[in-house]
Amino acid sequence: MLHAWKDTFARYRDIRLLWIFLMGCSSGFPFLLTGSVLSGWLTDAGIARAEIGLLGSVATVYAINFLWAPLVDRVHLPLLGRLGQRRSWILATQSMMLVFTLLLATVNPASHLLMAGLFAFGIAASSATQDIAVDAFRIDQFAPHEKASLPPAAAIAIIGWWTGYSWPGYLAFTQADQLGWNNIYLLMAGVIILLMLFTLLVREPVTARDQLQAQAERQYQQELNNGRWLTWFAVTVIEPFAEFFRKNGIKVALMLMLFIFLFKIGEAFLGRMSVVFYKEIGFSNEQIGEYTKLFGWFITVSFTLLGSAFNTRFGVVKGLLLGGSAMAASNLMFAIIAAAGPVEWLLLLTLVVDNFTTAFSTVAFVSFLTLLTGRAFSATQYALLASLGNLSRTTLAGLSGYTVDWLGSWERFFIVTALMVLPSLCMLWLLRDRFNGISQANNQDG
């Protein structure tokens, strides 16, 4: 037993995990610019919470990025080609984010809310495209037979995500009152430049992607009578989705997609309104930075490593069950804070439960999605699956501000978000044997 745990933790010595960590930082950081920092800025500017929730819908692009994911898989960017397929797209999207962040830093949202929203949308669209390449970068690092490396890779990616999200977020909230939010966004532009340096430092993964895509092209050429452009379109746009449904069957594929959509819907509603809630309940910008960003990062990293070991030893389905159950409990903890007021020790306890939830559920969720992803079109297929999870987080959660107003209290809102978790947990429990079988079958097919 002890030897098995040693083998589990020994996997963290793989240098590829360092590259995954750095790209995870790049993936997590943009959510800060269009999420909690933007919410804090808009709240201080006197914008209504319904409008804040609606403006957060710029992140809807994360839910539809699978539509252009085939381009990230197949189109080679000019000038940046030497970096490789994944790194070239990552650096290009980071450059776009830098431009939109500098533009957003010049806006006063109190008088130009629409303009602020347009620039935030530009950041979100660039980030959503970057995520396609970053997820594919992570998946491509490991061969299909390296199943045991997936939970550690997922854990390191999540730690990188939270590092990119939490540490700059801590800096932003603790300095916002002194520097002002416009200058905070200028500071965040400097972070993007650092992330661009990370992209130049990491190594492009070596895969058989080109050979697999060429094989698919030959098959389509025979079926389409050698029509060059029609073949390219079919392989680029149709084959990634067709392969997913062929491998799993239509019924099972649709079942998987429904579960992915439902699993994090409650967490999504809570996340969109969390900063607004903290400020309305009486916590300061500095407290939000210290507790939710700095303290939250330490707790998340600790539980993510533990969650990775748990999922490696006991399987991702058990990790999903445990994480999903804790998800409902953490939402109820926020309801207690709503009733008690800005009690610091209660916030700390809630963050412990909430970050345990995030760690266990996300490691299992990312590992599960990775197991379902083929190697010829990893960017497109992972983007399709992740987009379903993002659909609830970005699109429906845009109504979270209106939901709080309609329910009439924060307590009712958090109780409702806890109940939102139950359908996916029931589905997971009833279909747990089939989900385990799907994971094993997809891993073997690789």
Tab-separated table of C-alpha atoms in Angstrom:
chain	number	residue	atom	x	y	z
A	1	MET	CA	0.000	0.000	0.000
A	2	LEU	CA	2.783	2.418	0.977
A	3	HIS	CA	4.694	1.517	-2.188
A	4	ALA	CA	1.633	2.329	-4.318
A	5	TRP	CA	1.345	5.792	-2.763
A	6	LYS	CA	5.079	6.386	-3.348
A	7	ASP	CA	4.620	5.494	-7.019
A	8	THR	CA	1.722	7.930	-7.213
A	9	PHE	CA	3.719	10.865	-5.879
A	10	ALA	CA	6.843	9.874	-7.850
A	11	ARG	CA	5.002	10.841	-11.028
A	12	TYR	CA	5.306	14.491	-10.039
A	13	ARG	CA	9.008	14.445	-10.919
A	14	ASP	CA	8.151	14.439	-14.648
A	15	ILE	CA	9.526	17.622	-16.316
A	16	ARG	CA	6.453	17.756	-18.534
A	17	LEU	CA	4.414	18.744	-15.494
A	18	LEU	CA	6.447	21.965	-15.243
A	19	TRP	CA	5.399	22.926	-18.777
A	20	ILE	CA	1.794	22.089	-17.928
A	21	PHE	CA	2.005	24.238	-14.787
A	22	LEU	CA	3.272	27.274	-16.705
A	23	MET	CA	0.567	26.925	-19.357
A	24	GLY	CA	-1.992	26.468	-16.585
A	25	CYS	CA	-0.951	29.890	-15.239
A	26	SER	CA	-1.606	31.347	-18.689
A	27	SER	CA	-5.034	29.734	-18.802
A	28	GLY	CA	-6.194	30.875	-15.362
A	29	PHE	CA	-5.077	34.499	-15.472
A	30	PRO	CA	-7.578	35.876	-18.077
A	31	PHE	CA	-10.529	34.705	-15.950
A	32	LEU	CA	-9.387	37.265	-13.411
A	33	LEU	CA	-9.605	40.092	-15.957
A	34	THR	CA	-13.181	39.289	-16.979
A	35	GLY	CA	-14.277	37.788	-13.647
A	36	SER	CA	-13.581	38.800	-10.061
A	37	VAL	CA	-11.410	41.874	-10.786
A	38	LEU	CA	-13.955	43.190	-13.273
A	39	SER	CA	-16.785	42.472	-10.807
A	40	GLY	CA	-14.918	44.322	-8.050
A	41	TRP	CA	-14.300	47.305	-10.340
A	42	LEU	CA	-17.932	47.464	-11.494
A	43	THR	CA	-19.258	47.133	-7.937
A	44	ASP	CA	-17.065	50.005	-6.751
A	45	ALA	CA	-18.250	52.014	-9.779
A	46	GLY	CA	-21.859	51.635	-8.608
A	47	ILE	CA	-23.038	49.253	-11.345
A	48	ALA	CA	-26.119	47.169	-10.395
A	49	ARG	CA	-25.492	43.493	-9.644
A	50	ALA	CA	-27.926	42.392	-12.379
A	51	GLU	CA	-25.824	44.301	-14.925
A	52	ILE	CA	-22.612	42.898	-13.453
A	53	GLY	CA	-23.940	39.360	-13.869
A	54	LEU	CA	-25.065	40.120	-17.404
A	55	LEU	CA	-21.741	41.724	-18.361
A	56	GLY	CA	-20.046	38.561	-17.147
A	57	SER	CA	-21.788	36.825	-20.049
A	58	VAL	CA	-18.900	37.935	-22.269
A	59	ALA	CA	-17.440	34.639	-21.091
A	60	THR	CA	-20.070	32.864	-23.209
A	61	VAL	CA	-17.336	32.532	-25.832
A	62	TYR	CA	-15.820	29.780	-23.657
A	63	ALA	CA	-18.996	27.788	-24.265
A	64	ILE	CA	-18.758	28.006	-28.056
A	65	ASN	CA	-15.008	27.909	-28.633
A	66	PHE	CA	-15.350	24.366	-29.997
A	67	LEU	CA	-16.742	26.019	-33.149
A	68	TRP	CA	-13.310	27.327	-34.117
A	69	ALA	CA	-11.266	24.688	-32.277
A	70	PRO	CA	-10.712	22.786	-35.583
A	71	LEU	CA	-8.703	25.778	-36.805
A	72	VAL	CA	-6.410	25.507	-33.765
A	73	ASP	CA	-5.916	21.830	-34.590
A	74	ARG	CA	-5.224	22.291	-38.284
A	75	VAL	CA	-4.219	25.849	-39.288
A	76	HIS	CA	-0.511	26.694	-39.055
A	77	LEU	CA	0.037	30.361	-38.154
A	78	PRO	CA	2.480	32.329	-40.334
A	79	LEU	CA	5.658	33.749	-38.744
A	80	LEU	CA	5.103	31.804	-35.497
A	81	GLY	CA	5.352	28.349	-37.045
A	82	ARG	CA	8.752	27.603	-35.506
A	83	LEU	CA	7.150	27.552	-32.067
A	84	GLY	CA	4.998	24.573	-33.036
A	85	GLN	CA	1.242	24.233	-33.489
A	86	ARG	CA	0.248	24.644	-29.842
A	87	ARG	CA	2.707	27.326	-28.697
A	88	SER	CA	2.174	29.498	-31.789
A	89	TRP	CA	-1.560	29.741	-31.110
A	90	ILE	CA	-0.979	30.377	-27.395
A	91	LEU	CA	1.447	33.257	-28.064
A	92	ALA	CA	-0.836	34.787	-30.713
A	93	THR	CA	-3.840	34.824	-28.382
A	94	GLN	CA	-1.768	36.233	-25.514
A	95	SER	CA	-0.747	39.124	-27.778
A	96	MET	CA	-4.422	39.846	-28.452
A	97	MET	CA	-5.217	39.729	-24.729
A	98	LEU	CA	-2.445	42.242	-24.061
A	99	VAL	CA	-3.957	44.727	-26.533
A	100	PHE	CA	-7.504	44.427	-25.138
A	101	THR	CA	-6.286	44.694	-21.526
A	102	LEU	CA	-4.438	47.932	-22.302
A	103	LEU	CA	-7.585	49.277	-23.975
A	104	LEU	CA	-9.765	48.299	-21.008
A	105	ALA	CA	-7.398	50.171	-18.687
A	106	THR	CA	-8.383	53.429	-20.451
A	107	VAL	CA	-12.157	53.080	-19.850
A	108	ASN	CA	-14.414	54.442	-17.096
A	109	PRO	CA	-17.149	51.766	-16.761
A	110	ALA	CA	-19.486	54.126	-14.890
A	111	SER	CA	-19.904	56.230	-18.060
A	112	HIS	CA	-18.826	53.784	-20.798
A	113	LEU	CA	-20.108	50.402	-19.644
A	114	LEU	CA	-20.703	49.131	-23.189
A	115	MET	CA	-17.137	49.982	-24.216
A	116	ALA	CA	-15.787	48.192	-21.139
A	117	GLY	CA	-17.929	45.199	-22.059
A	118	LEU	CA	-16.579	45.129	-25.624
A	119	PHE	CA	-12.959	45.153	-24.451
A	120	ALA	CA	-13.757	42.490	-21.839
A	121	PHE	CA	-15.307	40.416	-24.629
A	122	GLY	CA	-12.088	40.770	-26.621
A	123	ILE	CA	-10.104	39.431	-23.658
A	124	ALA	CA	-12.560	36.559	-23.190
A	125	ALA	CA	-12.534	35.592	-26.887
A	126	SER	CA	-8.739	35.606	-26.969
A	127	SER	CA	-8.599	33.604	-23.741
A	128	ALA	CA	-11.171	31.075	-24.963
A	129	THR	CA	-9.039	30.465	-28.047
A	130	GLN	CA	-5.913	30.196	-25.900
A	131	ASP	CA	-7.665	27.581	-23.751
A	132	ILE	CA	-8.174	25.369	-26.812
A	133	ALA	CA	-4.431	25.331	-27.447
A	134	VAL	CA	-3.463	25.039	-23.760
A	135	ASP	CA	-5.736	22.035	-23.158
A	136	ALA	CA	-4.411	20.354	-26.302
A	137	PHE	CA	-0.846	21.159	-25.169
A	138	ARG	CA	-1.518	19.293	-21.906
A	139	ILE	CA	-3.225	16.307	-23.547
A	140	ASP	CA	-0.517	15.951	-26.197
A	141	GLN	CA	2.206	15.654	-23.554
A	142	PHE	CA	1.229	12.077	-22.663
A	143	ALA	CA	0.816	8.984	-24.811
A	144	PRO	CA	-2.500	7.063	-24.600
A	145	HIS	CA	-0.936	4.302	-22.484
A	146	GLU	CA	0.160	6.788	-19.769
A	147	LYS	CA	-3.237	6.690	-18.047
A	148	ALA	CA	-1.785	6.976	-14.547
A	149	SER	CA	-0.196	10.317	-15.458
A	150	LEU	CA	-3.532	11.989	-16.267
A	151	PRO	CA	-4.645	12.853	-12.690
A	152	PRO	CA	-1.210	14.334	-11.802
A	153	ALA	CA	-1.253	16.298	-15.073
A	154	ALA	CA	-4.776	17.504	-14.331
A	155	ALA	CA	-3.728	18.461	-10.799
A	156	ILE	CA	-0.707	20.447	-11.966
A	157	ALA	CA	-2.793	22.165	-14.643
A	158	ILE	CA	-5.333	23.144	-11.989
A	159	ILE	CA	-2.603	24.369	-9.626
A	160	GLY	CA	-1.188	26.421	-12.479
A	161	TRP	CA	-4.668	27.769	-13.268
A	162	TRP	CA	-5.231	28.840	-9.674
A	163	THR	CA	-1.730	30.314	-9.442
A	164	GLY	CA	-2.373	32.448	-12.518
A	165	TYR	CA	-5.753	33.396	-11.127
A	166	SER	CA	-5.067	33.833	-7.407
A	167	TRP	CA	-1.693	35.558	-7.037
A	168	PRO	CA	-2.361	38.388	-9.517
A	169	GLY	CA	-5.869	38.566	-8.015
A	170	TYR	CA	-4.419	39.002	-4.542
A	171	LEU	CA	-2.199	41.789	-5.873
A	172	ALA	CA	-5.143	43.435	-7.655
A	173	PHE	CA	-7.542	43.508	-4.712
A	174	THR	CA	-4.994	44.525	-2.074
A	175	GLN	CA	-3.742	47.419	-4.226
A	176	ALA	CA	-7.041	48.515	-5.805
A	177	ASP	CA	-7.857	51.191	-3.239
A	178	GLN	CA	-4.367	52.732	-3.492
A	179	LEU	CA	-3.782	52.492	-7.252
A	180	GLY	CA	-7.294	52.600	-8.689
A	181	TRP	CA	-8.789	49.944	-10.948
A	182	ASN	CA	-7.527	51.476	-14.212
A	183	ASN	CA	-3.939	51.233	-12.995
A	184	ILE	CA	-4.627	47.715	-11.768
A	185	TYR	CA	-5.402	46.706	-15.354
A	186	LEU	CA	-2.128	48.274	-16.503
A	187	LEU	CA	-0.405	46.150	-13.873
A	188	MET	CA	-2.252	43.084	-15.179
A	189	ALA	CA	-0.941	43.854	-18.685
A	190	GLY	CA	2.554	43.374	-17.248
A	191	VAL	CA	1.507	39.923	-16.035
A	192	ILE	CA	0.474	38.996	-19.592
A	193	ILE	CA	3.970	39.878	-20.827
A	194	LEU	CA	5.396	37.493	-18.188
A	195	LEU	CA	3.035	34.761	-19.396
A	196	MET	CA	4.236	35.318	-22.967
A	197	LEU	CA	7.771	34.629	-21.745
A	198	PHE	CA	6.505	31.359	-20.210
A	199	THR	CA	5.175	30.356	-23.631
A	200	LEU	CA	8.603	30.875	-25.160
A	201	LEU	CA	10.230	28.776	-22.414
A	202	VAL	CA	8.099	25.627	-22.530
A	203	ARG	CA	8.639	22.794	-25.014
A	204	GLU	CA	6.212	21.858	-27.754
A	205	PRO	CA	4.880	18.284	-27.258
A	206	VAL	CA	5.905	15.614	-29.759
A	207	THR	CA	2.900	13.672	-31.072
A	208	ALA	CA	1.679	11.566	-33.976
A	209	ARG	CA	-1.081	14.114	-34.639
A	210	ASP	CA	0.039	14.949	-38.199
A	211	GLN	CA	0.202	11.288	-39.203
A	212	LEU	CA	-3.236	10.559	-37.730
A	213	GLN	CA	-4.736	13.570	-39.496
A	214	ALA	CA	-3.080	12.535	-42.771
A	215	GLN	CA	-4.609	9.082	-42.396
A	216	ALA	CA	-8.052	10.638	-41.934
A	217	GLU	CA	-7.449	12.799	-45.015
A	218	ARG	CA	-6.663	9.764	-47.161
A	219	GLN	CA	-9.876	8.089	-46.056
A	220	TYR	CA	-11.966	11.163	-46.862
A	221	GLN	CA	-10.205	11.627	-50.226
A	222	GLN	CA	-11.352	8.183	-51.285
A	223	GLU	CA	-14.919	8.881	-50.192
A	224	LEU	CA	-15.069	12.390	-51.717
A	225	ASN	CA	-13.331	11.577	-55.016
A	226	ASN	CA	-10.150	13.500	-54.154
A	227	GLY	CA	-11.829	16.905	-53.719
A	228	ARG	CA	-8.948	18.786	-52.012
A	229	TRP	CA	-10.776	21.605	-50.272
A	230	LEU	CA	-13.807	19.479	-49.477
A	231	THR	CA	-11.506	16.869	-47.951
A	232	TRP	CA	-9.718	19.492	-45.851
A	233	PHE	CA	-13.054	20.836	-44.584
A	234	ALA	CA	-14.370	17.355	-43.758
A	235	VAL	CA	-11.236	16.351	-41.833
A	236	THR	CA	-10.970	19.701	-40.049
A	237	VAL	CA	-14.597	20.334	-39.102
A	238	ILE	CA	-16.556	17.077	-39.335
A	239	GLU	CA	-14.166	14.254	-38.427
A	240	PRO	CA	-13.297	15.389	-34.838
A	241	PHE	CA	-16.976	15.314	-33.839
A	242	ALA	CA	-17.798	12.240	-35.933
A	243	GLU	CA	-14.960	10.295	-34.293
A	244	PHE	CA	-16.255	11.121	-30.802
A	245	PHE	CA	-19.751	9.867	-31.601
A	246	ARG	CA	-18.427	6.769	-33.432
A	247	LYS	CA	-16.225	5.795	-30.527
A	248	ASN	CA	-18.902	6.155	-27.844
A	249	GLY	CA	-22.128	5.605	-29.761
A	250	ILE	CA	-24.794	8.287	-30.106
A	251	LYS	CA	-26.755	7.451	-26.919
A	252	VAL	CA	-23.690	7.221	-24.691
A	253	ALA	CA	-22.131	10.338	-26.239
A	254	LEU	CA	-25.306	12.366	-25.585
A	255	MET	CA	-25.463	11.009	-22.023
A	256	LEU	CA	-21.877	12.105	-21.421
A	257	MET	CA	-22.585	15.551	-22.830
A	258	LEU	CA	-25.648	16.014	-20.582
A	259	PHE	CA	-23.682	15.035	-17.472
A	260	ILE	CA	-20.837	17.399	-18.364
A	261	PHE	CA	-23.325	20.248	-18.820
A	262	LEU	CA	-25.064	19.659	-15.479
A	263	PHE	CA	-22.117	18.875	-13.209
A	264	LYS	CA	-20.878	22.385	-12.367
A	265	ILE	CA	-23.983	24.488	-12.928
A	266	GLY	CA	-24.489	25.265	-9.223
A	267	GLU	CA	-20.849	26.232	-8.765
A	268	ALA	CA	-21.129	28.455	-11.842
A	269	PHE	CA	-24.013	30.499	-10.436
A	270	LEU	CA	-22.177	30.920	-7.126
A	271	GLY	CA	-18.879	31.882	-8.742
A	272	ARG	CA	-20.350	34.661	-10.868
A	273	MET	CA	-21.810	36.453	-7.822
A	274	SER	CA	-19.163	35.656	-5.198
A	275	VAL	CA	-17.258	38.978	-5.279
A	276	VAL	CA	-20.495	40.970	-5.398
A	277	PHE	CA	-21.698	38.953	-2.401
A	278	TYR	CA	-18.485	39.519	-0.432
A	279	LYS	CA	-18.648	43.265	-0.968
A	280	GLU	CA	-22.379	43.576	-0.225
A	281	ILE	CA	-22.077	41.494	2.944
A	282	GLY	CA	-19.335	43.815	4.238
A	283	PHE	CA	-15.899	42.416	3.339
A	284	SER	CA	-13.281	44.901	2.082
A	285	ASN	CA	-11.201	44.647	-1.113
A	286	GLU	CA	-8.169	43.781	1.005
A	287	GLN	CA	-10.012	40.998	2.845
A	288	ILE	CA	-11.274	39.578	-0.451
A	289	GLY	CA	-7.715	39.551	-1.776
A	290	GLU	CA	-6.191	37.969	1.311
A	291	TYR	CA	-8.813	35.307	1.973
A	292	THR	CA	-10.232	34.300	-1.418
A	293	LYS	CA	-7.022	34.707	-3.437
A	294	LEU	CA	-3.988	34.192	-1.173
A	295	PHE	CA	-5.426	31.825	1.462
A	296	GLY	CA	-7.629	30.200	-1.190
A	297	TRP	CA	-4.575	29.427	-3.305
A	298	PHE	CA	-2.761	27.561	-0.505
A	299	ILE	CA	-5.859	25.519	0.323
A	300	THR	CA	-6.606	24.747	-3.331
A	301	VAL	CA	-3.043	23.599	-4.058
A	302	SER	CA	-3.019	21.320	-1.010
A	303	PHE	CA	-6.365	19.723	-1.801
A	304	THR	CA	-5.564	19.469	-5.517
A	305	LEU	CA	-2.483	17.355	-4.797
A	306	LEU	CA	-4.543	15.211	-2.429
A	307	GLY	CA	-7.350	14.993	-4.988
A	308	SER	CA	-4.895	13.899	-7.659
A	309	ALA	CA	-3.615	11.072	-5.454
A	310	PHE	CA	-7.191	10.058	-4.591
A	311	ASN	CA	-8.271	9.965	-8.236
A	312	THR	CA	-5.160	8.031	-9.246
A	313	ARG	CA	-5.751	5.396	-6.568
A	314	PHE	CA	-9.559	5.122	-6.594
A	315	GLY	CA	-10.658	6.355	-10.029
A	316	VAL	CA	-12.197	9.510	-11.402
A	317	VAL	CA	-15.835	8.451	-10.885
A	318	LYS	CA	-15.356	8.222	-7.114
A	319	GLY	CA	-13.554	11.573	-7.276
A	320	LEU	CA	-16.529	13.093	-9.098
A	321	LEU	CA	-18.955	11.720	-6.513
A	322	LEU	CA	-16.926	13.033	-3.585
A	323	GLY	CA	-16.248	16.420	-5.174
A	324	GLY	CA	-19.845	16.886	-6.321
A	325	SER	CA	-21.221	16.111	-2.850
A	326	ALA	CA	-18.833	18.620	-1.287
A	327	MET	CA	-19.914	21.149	-3.930
A	328	ALA	CA	-23.467	21.194	-2.594
A	329	ALA	CA	-22.211	21.479	1.002
A	330	SER	CA	-19.939	24.439	0.205
A	331	ASN	CA	-22.813	26.375	-1.370
A	332	LEU	CA	-24.798	25.923	1.836
A	333	MET	CA	-21.833	27.338	3.788
A	334	PHE	CA	-22.200	30.579	1.831
A	335	ALA	CA	-25.839	30.712	2.914
A	336	ILE	CA	-24.660	30.632	6.536
A	337	ILE	CA	-22.327	33.585	5.882
A	338	ALA	CA	-25.233	35.477	4.309
A	339	ALA	CA	-27.182	35.051	7.538
A	340	ALA	CA	-24.266	35.687	9.939
A	341	GLY	CA	-22.585	38.631	8.181
A	342	PRO	CA	-18.865	39.348	7.540
A	343	VAL	CA	-17.414	36.914	10.112
A	344	GLU	CA	-13.805	36.215	9.140
A	345	TRP	CA	-13.406	32.780	10.747
A	346	LEU	CA	-16.628	31.626	9.075
A	347	LEU	CA	-15.331	32.836	5.714
A	348	LEU	CA	-12.092	30.899	6.261
A	349	LEU	CA	-14.010	27.719	7.123
A	350	THR	CA	-16.231	28.164	4.064
A	351	LEU	CA	-13.205	28.654	1.819
A	352	VAL	CA	-11.662	25.425	3.138
A	353	VAL	CA	-14.807	23.489	2.177
A	354	ASP	CA	-15.178	25.361	-1.126
A	355	ASN	CA	-11.580	24.800	-2.203
A	356	PHE	CA	-11.756	21.131	-1.210
A	357	THR	CA	-14.744	20.956	-3.554
A	358	THR	CA	-12.895	22.719	-6.367
A	359	ALA	CA	-9.829	20.520	-6.022
A	360	PHE	CA	-11.469	17.100	-5.930
A	361	SER	CA	-14.204	17.771	-8.485
A	362	THR	CA	-12.000	19.596	-10.985
A	363	VAL	CA	-9.152	17.066	-10.960
A	364	ALA	CA	-11.651	14.264	-11.543
A	365	PHE	CA	-13.572	16.297	-14.143
A	366	VAL	CA	-10.493	17.239	-16.180
A	367	SER	CA	-9.138	13.677	-16.008
A	368	PHE	CA	-12.500	12.298	-17.134
A	369	LEU	CA	-12.693	14.672	-20.118
A	370	THR	CA	-9.103	13.855	-21.082
A	371	LEU	CA	-9.870	10.117	-21.102
A	372	LEU	CA	-12.687	10.779	-23.577
A	373	THR	CA	-10.444	12.735	-25.956
A	374	GLY	CA	-8.864	11.231	-29.077
A	375	ARG	CA	-5.286	12.031	-30.105
A	376	ALA	CA	-5.767	13.055	-33.735
A	377	PHE	CA	-8.006	16.022	-32.841
A	378	SER	CA	-7.294	16.615	-29.151
A	379	ALA	CA	-7.901	20.386	-29.320
A	380	THR	CA	-11.296	20.065	-30.993
A	381	GLN	CA	-12.676	17.162	-28.975
A	382	TYR	CA	-11.563	18.509	-25.610
A	383	ALA	CA	-12.945	21.936	-26.551
A	384	LEU	CA	-16.301	20.336	-27.395
A	385	LEU	CA	-16.502	18.594	-24.021
A	386	ALA	CA	-15.162	21.516	-21.998
A	387	SER	CA	-17.539	23.881	-23.790
A	388	LEU	CA	-20.505	21.968	-22.419
A	389	GLY	CA	-19.223	22.529	-18.882
A	390	ASN	CA	-18.533	26.152	-19.737
A	391	LEU	CA	-22.025	26.607	-21.191
A	392	SER	CA	-23.618	26.505	-17.749
A	393	ARG	CA	-20.764	28.457	-16.170
A	394	THR	CA	-20.818	31.304	-18.677
A	395	THR	CA	-24.205	31.479	-20.362
A	396	LEU	CA	-26.775	30.497	-17.740
A	397	ALA	CA	-24.722	32.009	-14.911
A	398	GLY	CA	-25.120	35.369	-16.641
A	399	LEU	CA	-28.599	35.355	-15.103
A	400	SER	CA	-27.190	34.915	-11.584
A	401	GLY	CA	-27.637	38.596	-10.672
A	402	TYR	CA	-31.267	38.540	-11.750
A	403	THR	CA	-31.718	35.277	-9.834
A	404	VAL	CA	-30.544	36.883	-6.578
A	405	ASP	CA	-32.947	39.785	-7.110
A	406	TRP	CA	-35.828	37.435	-7.974
A	407	LEU	CA	-35.268	35.175	-4.943
A	408	GLY	CA	-34.999	38.200	-2.690
A	409	SER	CA	-32.070	37.113	-0.507
A	410	TRP	CA	-28.580	35.698	-0.671
A	411	GLU	CA	-29.587	32.810	1.622
A	412	ARG	CA	-32.234	31.546	-0.811
A	413	PHE	CA	-29.844	32.002	-3.727
A	414	PHE	CA	-27.131	29.800	-2.205
A	415	ILE	CA	-29.638	27.113	-1.184
A	416	VAL	CA	-30.921	26.994	-4.776
A	417	THR	CA	-27.354	26.691	-6.138
A	418	ALA	CA	-26.767	23.755	-3.777
A	419	LEU	CA	-29.878	22.019	-5.128
A	420	MET	CA	-28.613	22.535	-8.693
A	421	VAL	CA	-25.846	20.010	-8.015
A	422	LEU	CA	-28.209	17.122	-7.204
A	423	PRO	CA	-29.346	16.082	-10.745
A	424	SER	CA	-25.785	15.425	-11.925
A	425	LEU	CA	-24.938	13.524	-8.714
A	426	CYS	CA	-27.991	11.293	-9.137
A	427	MET	CA	-27.053	10.699	-12.768
A	428	LEU	CA	-23.458	9.879	-11.830
A	429	TRP	CA	-24.520	7.438	-9.109
A	430	LEU	CA	-27.021	5.600	-11.303
A	431	LEU	CA	-24.581	5.329	-14.216
A	432	ARG	CA	-21.335	4.941	-12.258
A	433	ASP	CA	-20.544	1.461	-13.625
A	434	ARG	CA	-21.087	2.587	-17.202
A	435	PHE	CA	-18.983	5.710	-16.664
A	436	ASN	CA	-16.136	3.583	-15.328
A	437	GLY	CA	-16.426	1.312	-18.342
A	438	ILE	CA	-16.414	4.277	-20.725
A	439	SER	CA	-13.230	5.654	-19.165
A	440	GLN	CA	-11.452	2.312	-19.463
A	441	ALA	CA	-12.623	1.701	-23.032
A	442	ASN	CA	-11.595	5.154	-24.244
A	443	ASN	CA	-8.198	4.821	-22.593
A	444	GLN	CA	-7.593	1.484	-24.316
A	445	ASP	CA	-8.670	2.856	-27.697
A	446	GLY	CA	-6.405	5.937	-27.197
